[in-house]
Amino acid sequence: MAIADKLLVQRQRHLKWRWLDWLELTLMVLCGVLCFGFSLSVTADIVTRTIGHPWLWLQEVTSTLFIYAIFIGAAAATRRNDHLYLTAISEAMHGTPRLIVEVLIRLVVLGVAFCLIWYGYQNYLRGFGSFRLPSGTPIASLYAIIPLSGVLIGLFTIEQLVNGLRNGFDHPEPPDEGAAPVVSDAQMRAQP
């Protein structure tokens, strides 16, 4: 099995366009790289401080990697229906009530995406007036990911809305290949 097959979630495939799979895969790899870089920079920061020769720029690197991982992870999780999504409420329903709840949930997520785009862009522009120390780079470098994350969250939410309204939101999920078979109580009692 290729790494791409392991990173792409096949759950709720009826809500996804295949042509966006490359974007989900890219975001997942980027999240892994950012989390690894974050862990490495925190470790290096601790080591350099412990030996008495701190590298102050490591704090900037650490915060940048952390912030970028959060917002890229939020976008990836939206595509995978793992974030900003109230599954317990909607999955307990069927028919028209489920359709209404699924659409309402996604409209709320679209509102959040719009806020990320609008206010994130405003913060990005204002960030050119403040600078990070010791490098002196504009703080806008931290804020740049916020509107981009909003665009991706909006794109993935629209993808789910369009496909959900076309194909329906209520589809049975295929059994997990790696999971053990589910045995009911009646089957357990019937065993000799």
PDB file of N, CA, C and O in Angstrom, residues 14-17 95-107 110 156-171:
ATOM      1  N   HIS A  14     -18.092   9.842  -0.629  1.00  0.00           N
ATOM      2  CA  HIS A  14     -19.152  10.436  -1.456  1.00  0.00           C
ATOM      3  C   HIS A  14     -19.228  11.955  -1.301  1.00  0.00           C
ATOM      4  O   HIS A  14     -19.879  12.626  -2.096  1.00  0.00           O
ATOM      5  N   LEU A  15     -18.549  12.513  -0.295  1.00  0.00           N
ATOM      6  CA  LEU A  15     -18.538  13.959  -0.087  1.00  0.00           C
ATOM      7  C   LEU A  15     -17.288  14.633  -0.651  1.00  0.00           C
ATOM      8  O   LEU A  15     -17.110  15.839  -0.494  1.00  0.00           O
ATOM      9  N   LYS A  16     -16.437  13.859  -1.322  1.00  0.00           N
ATOM     10  CA  LYS A  16     -15.148  14.398  -1.757  1.00  0.00           C
ATOM     11  C   LYS A  16     -14.983  14.280  -3.269  1.00  0.00           C
ATOM     12  O   LYS A  16     -15.436  13.323  -3.879  1.00  0.00           O
ATOM     13  N   TRP A  17     -14.279  15.278  -3.832  1.00  0.00           N
ATOM     14  CA  TRP A  17     -13.886  15.235  -5.233  1.00  0.00           C
ATOM     15  C   TRP A  17     -12.496  14.632  -5.316  1.00  0.00           C
ATOM     16  O   TRP A  17     -11.588  15.024  -4.585  1.00  0.00           O
ATOM     17  N   GLY A  95     -32.588  11.112   6.939  1.00  0.00           N
ATOM     18  CA  GLY A  95     -33.568  11.808   6.121  1.00  0.00           C
ATOM     19  C   GLY A  95     -33.423  13.319   6.168  1.00  0.00           C
ATOM     20  O   GLY A  95     -32.325  13.868   6.261  1.00  0.00           O
ATOM     21  N   THR A  96     -34.576  13.997   6.130  1.00  0.00           N
ATOM     22  CA  THR A  96     -34.599  15.462   6.085  1.00  0.00           C
ATOM     23  C   THR A  96     -33.959  16.111   7.308  1.00  0.00           C
ATOM     24  O   THR A  96     -33.205  17.080   7.156  1.00  0.00           O
ATOM     25  N   PRO A  97     -34.218  15.632   8.531  1.00  0.00           N
ATOM     26  CA  PRO A  97     -33.542  16.265   9.677  1.00  0.00           C
ATOM     27  C   PRO A  97     -32.015  16.220   9.558  1.00  0.00           C
ATOM     28  O   PRO A  97     -31.338  17.191   9.870  1.00  0.00           O
ATOM     29  N   ARG A  98     -31.476  15.107   9.077  1.00  0.00           N
ATOM     30  CA  ARG A  98     -30.022  15.014   8.921  1.00  0.00           C
ATOM     31  C   ARG A  98     -29.536  15.984   7.860  1.00  0.00           C
ATOM     32  O   ARG A  98     -28.513  16.651   8.050  1.00  0.00           O
ATOM     33  N   LEU A  99     -30.261  16.070   6.754  1.00  0.00           N
ATOM     34  CA  LEU A  99     -29.879  16.995   5.696  1.00  0.00           C
ATOM     35  C   LEU A  99     -29.820  18.426   6.224  1.00  0.00           C
ATOM     36  O   LEU A  99     -28.849  19.154   5.978  1.00  0.00           O
ATOM     37  N   ILE A 100     -30.815  18.820   6.985  1.00  0.00           N
ATOM     38  CA  ILE A 100     -30.871  20.180   7.537  1.00  0.00           C
ATOM     39  C   ILE A 100     -29.696  20.422   8.483  1.00  0.00           C
ATOM     40  O   ILE A 100     -29.011  21.445   8.404  1.00  0.00           O
ATOM     41  N   VAL A 101     -29.444  19.476   9.382  1.00  0.00           N
ATOM     42  CA  VAL A 101     -28.345  19.638  10.350  1.00  0.00           C
ATOM     43  C   VAL A 101     -26.996  19.665   9.639  1.00  0.00           C
ATOM     44  O   VAL A 101     -26.135  20.490   9.960  1.00  0.00           O
ATOM     45  N   GLU A 102     -26.802  18.784   8.665  1.00  0.00           N
ATOM     46  CA  GLU A 102     -25.526  18.747   7.925  1.00  0.00           C
ATOM     47  C   GLU A 102     -25.285  20.073   7.205  1.00  0.00           C
ATOM     48  O   GLU A 102     -24.179  20.610   7.234  1.00  0.00           O
ATOM     49  N   VAL A 103     -26.321  20.607   6.572  1.00  0.00           N
ATOM     50  CA  VAL A 103     -26.177  21.878   5.858  1.00  0.00           C
ATOM     51  C   VAL A 103     -25.913  23.011   6.844  1.00  0.00           C
ATOM     52  O   VAL A 103     -25.030  23.845   6.621  1.00  0.00           O
ATOM     53  N   LEU A 104     -26.645  23.037   7.964  1.00  0.00           N
ATOM     54  CA  LEU A 104     -26.435  24.084   8.969  1.00  0.00           C
ATOM     55  C   LEU A 104     -25.017  24.043   9.542  1.00  0.00           C
ATOM     56  O   LEU A 104     -24.376  25.087   9.707  1.00  0.00           O
ATOM     57  N   ILE A 105     -24.538  22.862   9.834  1.00  0.00           N
ATOM     58  CA  ILE A 105     -23.178  22.716  10.374  1.00  0.00           C
ATOM     59  C   ILE A 105     -22.160  23.268   9.384  1.00  0.00           C
ATOM     60  O   ILE A 105     -21.259  24.024   9.744  1.00  0.00           O
ATOM     61  N   ARG A 106     -22.335  22.921   8.132  1.00  0.00           N
ATOM     62  CA  ARG A 106     -21.374  23.375   7.123  1.00  0.00           C
ATOM     63  C   ARG A 106     -21.499  24.876   6.853  1.00  0.00           C
ATOM     64  O   ARG A 106     -20.521  25.526   6.514  1.00  0.00           O
ATOM     65  N   LEU A 107     -22.682  25.422   7.012  1.00  0.00           N
ATOM     66  CA  LEU A 107     -22.826  26.877   6.874  1.00  0.00           C
ATOM     67  C   LEU A 107     -22.106  27.604   8.008  1.00  0.00           C
ATOM     68  O   LEU A 107     -21.500  28.655   7.791  1.00  0.00           O
ATOM     69  N   LEU A 110     -18.535  27.478   7.121  1.00  0.00           N
ATOM     70  CA  LEU A 110     -18.268  28.489   6.091  1.00  0.00           C
ATOM     71  C   LEU A 110     -18.142  29.881   6.715  1.00  0.00           C
ATOM     72  O   LEU A 110     -17.306  30.680   6.290  1.00  0.00           O
ATOM     73  N   PHE A 156     -13.023  23.200   1.113  1.00  0.00           N
ATOM     74  CA  PHE A 156     -13.397  21.846   1.515  1.00  0.00           C
ATOM     75  C   PHE A 156     -14.838  21.782   2.012  1.00  0.00           C
ATOM     76  O   PHE A 156     -15.527  20.778   1.834  1.00  0.00           O
ATOM     77  N   THR A 157     -15.306  22.842   2.625  1.00  0.00           N
ATOM     78  CA  THR A 157     -16.689  22.875   3.103  1.00  0.00           C
ATOM     79  C   THR A 157     -17.654  22.974   1.932  1.00  0.00           C
ATOM     80  O   THR A 157     -18.693  22.292   1.913  1.00  0.00           O
ATOM     81  N   ILE A 158     -17.315  23.785   0.939  1.00  0.00           N
ATOM     82  CA  ILE A 158     -18.150  23.869  -0.264  1.00  0.00           C
ATOM     83  C   ILE A 158     -18.162  22.525  -0.984  1.00  0.00           C
ATOM     84  O   ILE A 158     -19.213  22.075  -1.462  1.00  0.00           O
ATOM     85  N   GLU A 159     -17.016  21.878  -1.052  1.00  0.00           N
ATOM     86  CA  GLU A 159     -16.930  20.538  -1.651  1.00  0.00           C
ATOM     87  C   GLU A 159     -17.911  19.581  -0.967  1.00  0.00           C
ATOM     88  O   GLU A 159     -18.665  18.862  -1.625  1.00  0.00           O
ATOM     89  N   GLN A 160     -17.931  19.594   0.358  1.00  0.00           N
ATOM     90  CA  GLN A 160     -18.825  18.699   1.099  1.00  0.00           C
ATOM     91  C   GLN A 160     -20.284  19.090   0.929  1.00  0.00           C
ATOM     92  O   GLN A 160     -21.154  18.212   0.830  1.00  0.00           O
ATOM     93  N   LEU A 161     -20.564  20.385   0.895  1.00  0.00           N
ATOM     94  CA  LEU A 161     -21.945  20.834   0.709  1.00  0.00           C
ATOM     95  C   LEU A 161     -22.483  20.416  -0.653  1.00  0.00           C
ATOM     96  O   LEU A 161     -23.582  19.866  -0.761  1.00  0.00           O
ATOM     97  N   VAL A 162     -21.714  20.686  -1.697  1.00  0.00           N
ATOM     98  CA  VAL A 162     -22.153  20.349  -3.058  1.00  0.00           C
ATOM     99  C   VAL A 162     -22.363  18.845  -3.194  1.00  0.00           C
ATOM    100  O   VAL A 162     -23.411  18.381  -3.672  1.00  0.00           O
ATOM    101  N   ASN A 163     -21.384  18.071  -2.764  1.00  0.00           N
ATOM    102  CA  ASN A 163     -21.491  16.617  -2.897  1.00  0.00           C
ATOM    103  C   ASN A 163     -22.550  16.032  -1.967  1.00  0.00           C
ATOM    104  O   ASN A 163     -23.211  15.057  -2.314  1.00  0.00           O
ATOM    105  N   GLY A 164     -22.714  16.623  -0.793  1.00  0.00           N
ATOM    106  CA  GLY A 164     -23.744  16.148   0.125  1.00  0.00           C
ATOM    107  C   GLY A 164     -25.143  16.409  -0.401  1.00  0.00           C
ATOM    108  O   GLY A 164     -26.042  15.578  -0.262  1.00  0.00           O
ATOM    109  N   LEU A 165     -25.346  17.568  -0.992  1.00  0.00           N
ATOM    110  CA  LEU A 165     -26.659  17.877  -1.564  1.00  0.00           C
ATOM    111  C   LEU A 165     -26.934  17.040  -2.816  1.00  0.00           C
ATOM    112  O   LEU A 165     -28.077  16.683  -3.088  1.00  0.00           O
ATOM    113  N   ARG A 166     -25.886  16.708  -3.552  1.00  0.00           N
ATOM    114  CA  ARG A 166     -26.039  15.850  -4.747  1.00  0.00           C
ATOM    115  C   ARG A 166     -26.231  14.383  -4.381  1.00  0.00           C
ATOM    116  O   ARG A 166     -27.111  13.717  -4.883  1.00  0.00           O
ATOM    117  N   ASN A 167     -25.365  13.877  -3.532  1.00  0.00           N
ATOM    118  CA  ASN A 167     -25.307  12.440  -3.242  1.00  0.00           C
ATOM    119  C   ASN A 167     -25.976  12.058  -1.931  1.00  0.00           C
ATOM    120  O   ASN A 167     -26.084  10.876  -1.633  1.00  0.00           O
ATOM    121  N   GLY A 168     -26.331  13.020  -1.129  1.00  0.00           N
ATOM    122  CA  GLY A 168     -26.867  12.742   0.198  1.00  0.00           C
ATOM    123  C   GLY A 168     -25.731  12.645   1.206  1.00  0.00           C
ATOM    124  O   GLY A 168     -24.627  12.242   0.878  1.00  0.00           O
ATOM    125  N   PHE A 169     -26.013  13.036   2.414  1.00  0.00           N
ATOM    126  CA  PHE A 169     -25.000  12.975   3.469  1.00  0.00           C
ATOM    127  C   PHE A 169     -24.995  11.615   4.150  1.00  0.00           C
ATOM    128  O   PHE A 169     -23.996  11.200   4.709  1.00  0.00           O
ATOM    129  N   ASP A 170     -26.119  10.936   4.112  1.00  0.00           N
ATOM    130  CA  ASP A 170     -26.308   9.688   4.867  1.00  0.00           C
ATOM    131  C   ASP A 170     -25.936   8.493   4.006  1.00  0.00           C
ATOM    132  O   ASP A 170     -26.742   7.989   3.243  1.00  0.00           O
ATOM    133  N   HIS A 171     -24.681   8.070   4.091  1.00  0.00           N
ATOM    134  CA  HIS A 171     -24.200   6.892   3.381  1.00  0.00           C
ATOM    135  C   HIS A 171     -23.565   5.950   4.390  1.00  0.00           C
ATOM    136  O   HIS A 171     -22.789   6.385   5.234  1.00  0.00           O
TER     137      HIS A 171
END
